Amino acid sequence: MSALITEEVTRYRNNGKKYKAVGGSTRPDSSPRGDSAETSTGGAVYTRWGRKTCPSHSTTLYQGVIAGAHYQHEGEGANHLCLPLSPQWNKTYPGHQSKAYIYGTEFEIYSSNPVFHTSNSGGISPHNRDAQCAVCYTPGRPSHVMIPARLECPSGWTVEYLGFLMAAHTTHKRTEYVCVDQDPDTHPGTSDSVNAHLLYTVEAACSPLPCPNYVAGYEVTCVVCTK
């Protein structure tokens, strides 16, 4: 009986894998186990900034809106988040007590800077529109990378989407750079200029960037790749 107990303990201590005794020692049991065999090859999880759906070869884990800190606030987070459209709440208390907030995001893209495509927004400029997002899962390709200033992936990698680099205005609270889809979705009827969390296109600035090949004032592109 004690030998059986020892064998069960050994099994659980090895990350749940089934082991069998061979010559007084233990090794992984490589015999077929039917439905217990591991078949998953993993995959990549990434955020598609600016779009509410994922590419056709990926699964949309959830749709959301881009959110972050107010552009005038010194505190709060510096990163962007993709907040789900249907939040779930735990214990709450009415009113504002913590003094840390999160706001929805507007695109700040003027007619003098029409680099984004508009086929997903009915031909309407994304300017002042609420920015959307989707969190995506691409099976079978466990690695992903965002490459700024490129529209192609390295050999052997797959393009998830193309976009433009965006971040906070140079005089606002600093945020991270994100790759926003070149043809963004926007919420209809959300053109009011609320000015809370804002995204601007990123332009190259020479010295010390090497110009050429960079060009002062050009909008920096980006690509998200998986493998």
mmCIF file with all atom_site columns, N, CA and C in Angstrom, residues 192-218:
data_model
loop_
_atom_site.group_PDB
_atom_site.id
_atom_site.type_symbol
_atom_site.label_atom_id
_atom_site.label_alt_id
_atom_site.label_comp_id
_atom_site.label_asym_id
_atom_site.label_entity_id
_atom_site.label_seq_id
_atom_site.pdbx_PDB_ins_code
_atom_site.Cartn_x
_atom_site.Cartn_y
_atom_site.Cartn_z
_atom_site.occupancy
_atom_site.B_iso_or_equiv
_atom_site.pdbx_formal_charge
_atom_site.auth_seq_id
_atom_site.auth_comp_id
_atom_site.auth_asym_id
_atom_site.auth_atom_id
_atom_site.pdbx_PDB_model_num
ATOM 1  N N  . ASP A 1 192 ? -17.935 63.969 -30.820 1.00 0.00 ? 192 ASP A N  1
ATOM 2  C CA . ASP A 1 192 ? -17.764 65.081 -29.891 1.00 0.00 ? 192 ASP A CA 1
ATOM 3  C C  . ASP A 1 192 ? -16.319 65.125 -29.396 1.00 0.00 ? 192 ASP A C  1
ATOM 4  N N  . SER A 1 193 ? -15.765 66.316 -29.318 1.00 0.00 ? 193 SER A N  1
ATOM 5  C CA . SER A 1 193 ? -14.384 66.479 -28.858 1.00 0.00 ? 193 SER A CA 1
ATOM 6  C C  . SER A 1 193 ? -14.371 66.566 -27.337 1.00 0.00 ? 193 SER A C  1
ATOM 7  N N  . VAL A 1 194 ? -14.255 65.415 -26.679 1.00 0.00 ? 194 VAL A N  1
ATOM 8  C CA . VAL A 1 194 ? -14.245 65.368 -25.210 1.00 0.00 ? 194 VAL A CA 1
ATOM 9  C C  . VAL A 1 194 ? -12.857 65.685 -24.660 1.00 0.00 ? 194 VAL A C  1
ATOM 10 N N  . ASN A 1 195 ? -11.820 65.233 -25.381 1.00 0.00 ? 195 ASN A N  1
ATOM 11 C CA . ASN A 1 195 ? -10.425 65.506 -24.997 1.00 0.00 ? 195 ASN A CA 1
ATOM 12 C C  . ASN A 1 195 ? -10.086 64.968 -23.606 1.00 0.00 ? 195 ASN A C  1
ATOM 13 N N  . ALA A 1 196 ? -9.988  63.642 -23.517 1.00 0.00 ? 196 ALA A N  1
ATOM 14 C CA . ALA A 1 196 ? -9.571  62.994 -22.272 1.00 0.00 ? 196 ALA A CA 1
ATOM 15 C C  . ALA A 1 196 ? -8.272  62.228 -22.522 1.00 0.00 ? 196 ALA A C  1
ATOM 16 N N  . HIS A 1 197 ? -8.376  61.010 -23.060 1.00 0.00 ? 197 HIS A N  1
ATOM 17 C CA . HIS A 1 197 ? -7.191  60.251 -23.466 1.00 0.00 ? 197 HIS A CA 1
ATOM 18 C C  . HIS A 1 197 ? -7.094  60.348 -24.979 1.00 0.00 ? 197 HIS A C  1
ATOM 19 N N  . LEU A 1 198 ? -5.952  60.809 -25.484 1.00 0.00 ? 198 LEU A N  1
ATOM 20 C CA . LEU A 1 198 ? -5.834  61.169 -26.898 1.00 0.00 ? 198 LEU A CA 1
ATOM 21 C C  . LEU A 1 198 ? -4.681  60.433 -27.568 1.00 0.00 ? 198 LEU A C  1
ATOM 22 N N  . LEU A 1 199 ? -4.871  60.114 -28.851 1.00 0.00 ? 199 LEU A N  1
ATOM 23 C CA . LEU A 1 199 ? -3.833  59.468 -29.637 1.00 0.00 ? 199 LEU A CA 1
ATOM 24 C C  . LEU A 1 199 ? -3.494  60.312 -30.859 1.00 0.00 ? 199 LEU A C  1
ATOM 25 N N  . TYR A 1 200 ? -2.201  60.517 -31.077 1.00 0.00 ? 200 TYR A N  1
ATOM 26 C CA . TYR A 1 200 ? -1.694  61.288 -32.215 1.00 0.00 ? 200 TYR A CA 1
ATOM 27 C C  . TYR A 1 200 ? -0.739  60.420 -33.031 1.00 0.00 ? 200 TYR A C  1
ATOM 28 N N  . THR A 1 201 ? -0.694  60.653 -34.341 1.00 0.00 ? 201 THR A N  1
ATOM 29 C CA . THR A 1 201 ? 0.289   59.961 -35.171 1.00 0.00 ? 201 THR A CA 1
ATOM 30 C C  . THR A 1 201 ? 1.693   60.425 -34.795 1.00 0.00 ? 201 THR A C  1
ATOM 31 N N  . VAL A 1 202 ? 2.650   59.520 -34.947 1.00 0.00 ? 202 VAL A N  1
ATOM 32 C CA . VAL A 1 202 ? 4.043   59.782 -34.593 1.00 0.00 ? 202 VAL A CA 1
ATOM 33 C C  . VAL A 1 202 ? 4.826   60.099 -35.864 1.00 0.00 ? 202 VAL A C  1
ATOM 34 N N  . GLU A 1 203 ? 5.538   61.206 -35.848 1.00 0.00 ? 203 GLU A N  1
ATOM 35 C CA . GLU A 1 203 ? 6.342   61.608 -36.994 1.00 0.00 ? 203 GLU A CA 1
ATOM 36 C C  . GLU A 1 203 ? 7.823   61.515 -36.659 1.00 0.00 ? 203 GLU A C  1
ATOM 37 N N  . ALA A 1 204 ? 8.616   61.214 -37.670 1.00 0.00 ? 204 ALA A N  1
ATOM 38 C CA . ALA A 1 204 ? 10.069  61.110 -37.488 1.00 0.00 ? 204 ALA A CA 1
ATOM 39 C C  . ALA A 1 204 ? 10.690  62.491 -37.275 1.00 0.00 ? 204 ALA A C  1
ATOM 40 N N  . ALA A 1 205 ? 11.682  62.539 -36.398 1.00 0.00 ? 205 ALA A N  1
ATOM 41 C CA . ALA A 1 205 ? 12.430  63.772 -36.139 1.00 0.00 ? 205 ALA A CA 1
ATOM 42 C C  . ALA A 1 205 ? 13.915  63.484 -36.341 1.00 0.00 ? 205 ALA A C  1
ATOM 43 N N  . CYS A 1 206 ? 14.525  64.147 -37.295 1.00 0.00 ? 206 CYS A N  1
ATOM 44 C CA . CYS A 1 206 ? 15.936  63.900 -37.604 1.00 0.00 ? 206 CYS A CA 1
ATOM 45 C C  . CYS A 1 206 ? 16.854  64.415 -36.483 1.00 0.00 ? 206 CYS A C  1
ATOM 46 N N  . SER A 1 207 ? 18.031  63.838 -36.445 1.00 0.00 ? 207 SER A N  1
ATOM 47 C CA . SER A 1 207 ? 19.052  64.162 -35.448 1.00 0.00 ? 207 SER A CA 1
ATOM 48 C C  . SER A 1 207 ? 18.518  63.921 -34.029 1.00 0.00 ? 207 SER A C  1
ATOM 49 N N  . PRO A 1 208 ? 18.842  62.767 -33.433 1.00 0.00 ? 208 PRO A N  1
ATOM 50 C CA . PRO A 1 208 ? 19.828  61.810 -33.950 1.00 0.00 ? 208 PRO A CA 1
ATOM 51 C C  . PRO A 1 208 ? 19.269  60.649 -34.760 1.00 0.00 ? 208 PRO A C  1
ATOM 52 N N  . LEU A 1 209 ? 17.983  60.635 -35.175 1.00 0.00 ? 209 LEU A N  1
ATOM 53 C CA . LEU A 1 209 ? 17.550  59.603 -36.113 1.00 0.00 ? 209 LEU A CA 1
ATOM 54 C C  . LEU A 1 209 ? 18.358  59.739 -37.402 1.00 0.00 ? 209 LEU A C  1
ATOM 55 N N  . PRO A 1 210 ? 18.748  58.641 -38.019 1.00 0.00 ? 210 PRO A N  1
ATOM 56 C CA . PRO A 1 210 ? 19.549  58.720 -39.246 1.00 0.00 ? 210 PRO A CA 1
ATOM 57 C C  . PRO A 1 210 ? 18.701  59.142 -40.439 1.00 0.00 ? 210 PRO A C  1
ATOM 58 N N  . CYS A 1 211 ? 18.930  60.355 -40.923 1.00 0.00 ? 211 CYS A N  1
ATOM 59 C CA . CYS A 1 211 ? 18.209  60.881 -42.085 1.00 0.00 ? 211 CYS A CA 1
ATOM 60 C C  . CYS A 1 211 ? 19.210  61.203 -43.191 1.00 0.00 ? 211 CYS A C  1
ATOM 61 N N  . PRO A 1 212 ? 19.105  60.577 -44.334 1.00 0.00 ? 212 PRO A N  1
ATOM 62 C CA . PRO A 1 212 ? 18.294  59.394 -44.611 1.00 0.00 ? 212 PRO A CA 1
ATOM 63 C C  . PRO A 1 212 ? 18.784  58.179 -43.805 1.00 0.00 ? 212 PRO A C  1
ATOM 64 N N  . ASN A 1 213 ? 17.917  57.179 -43.712 1.00 0.00 ? 213 ASN A N  1
ATOM 65 C CA . ASN A 1 213 ? 16.733  56.832 -44.480 1.00 0.00 ? 213 ASN A CA 1
ATOM 66 C C  . ASN A 1 213 ? 15.441  57.399 -43.884 1.00 0.00 ? 213 ASN A C  1
ATOM 67 N N  . TYR A 1 214 ? 15.440  57.830 -42.628 1.00 0.00 ? 214 TYR A N  1
ATOM 68 C CA . TYR A 1 214 ? 14.260  58.476 -42.062 1.00 0.00 ? 214 TYR A CA 1
ATOM 69 C C  . TYR A 1 214 ? 14.119  59.870 -42.656 1.00 0.00 ? 214 TYR A C  1
ATOM 70 N N  . VAL A 1 215 ? 12.864  60.358 -42.691 1.00 0.00 ? 215 VAL A N  1
ATOM 71 C CA . VAL A 1 215 ? 12.573  61.663 -43.272 1.00 0.00 ? 215 VAL A CA 1
ATOM 72 C C  . VAL A 1 215 ? 11.789  62.474 -42.248 1.00 0.00 ? 215 VAL A C  1
ATOM 73 N N  . ALA A 1 216 ? 12.262  63.660 -41.946 1.00 0.00 ? 216 ALA A N  1
ATOM 74 C CA . ALA A 1 216 ? 11.613  64.519 -40.949 1.00 0.00 ? 216 ALA A CA 1
ATOM 75 C C  . ALA A 1 216 ? 10.167  64.798 -41.340 1.00 0.00 ? 216 ALA A C  1
ATOM 76 N N  . GLY A 1 217 ? 9.240   64.560 -40.408 1.00 0.00 ? 217 GLY A N  1
ATOM 77 C CA . GLY A 1 217 ? 7.838   64.847 -40.642 1.00 0.00 ? 217 GLY A CA 1
ATOM 78 C C  . GLY A 1 217 ? 7.042   63.705 -41.237 1.00 0.00 ? 217 GLY A C  1
ATOM 79 N N  . TYR A 1 218 ? 7.694   62.613 -41.634 1.00 0.00 ? 218 TYR A N  1
ATOM 80 C CA . TYR A 1 218 ? 6.966   61.460 -42.171 1.00 0.00 ? 218 TYR A CA 1
ATOM 81 C C  . TYR A 1 218 ? 6.324   60.666 -41.036 1.00 0.00 ? 218 TYR A C  1
#
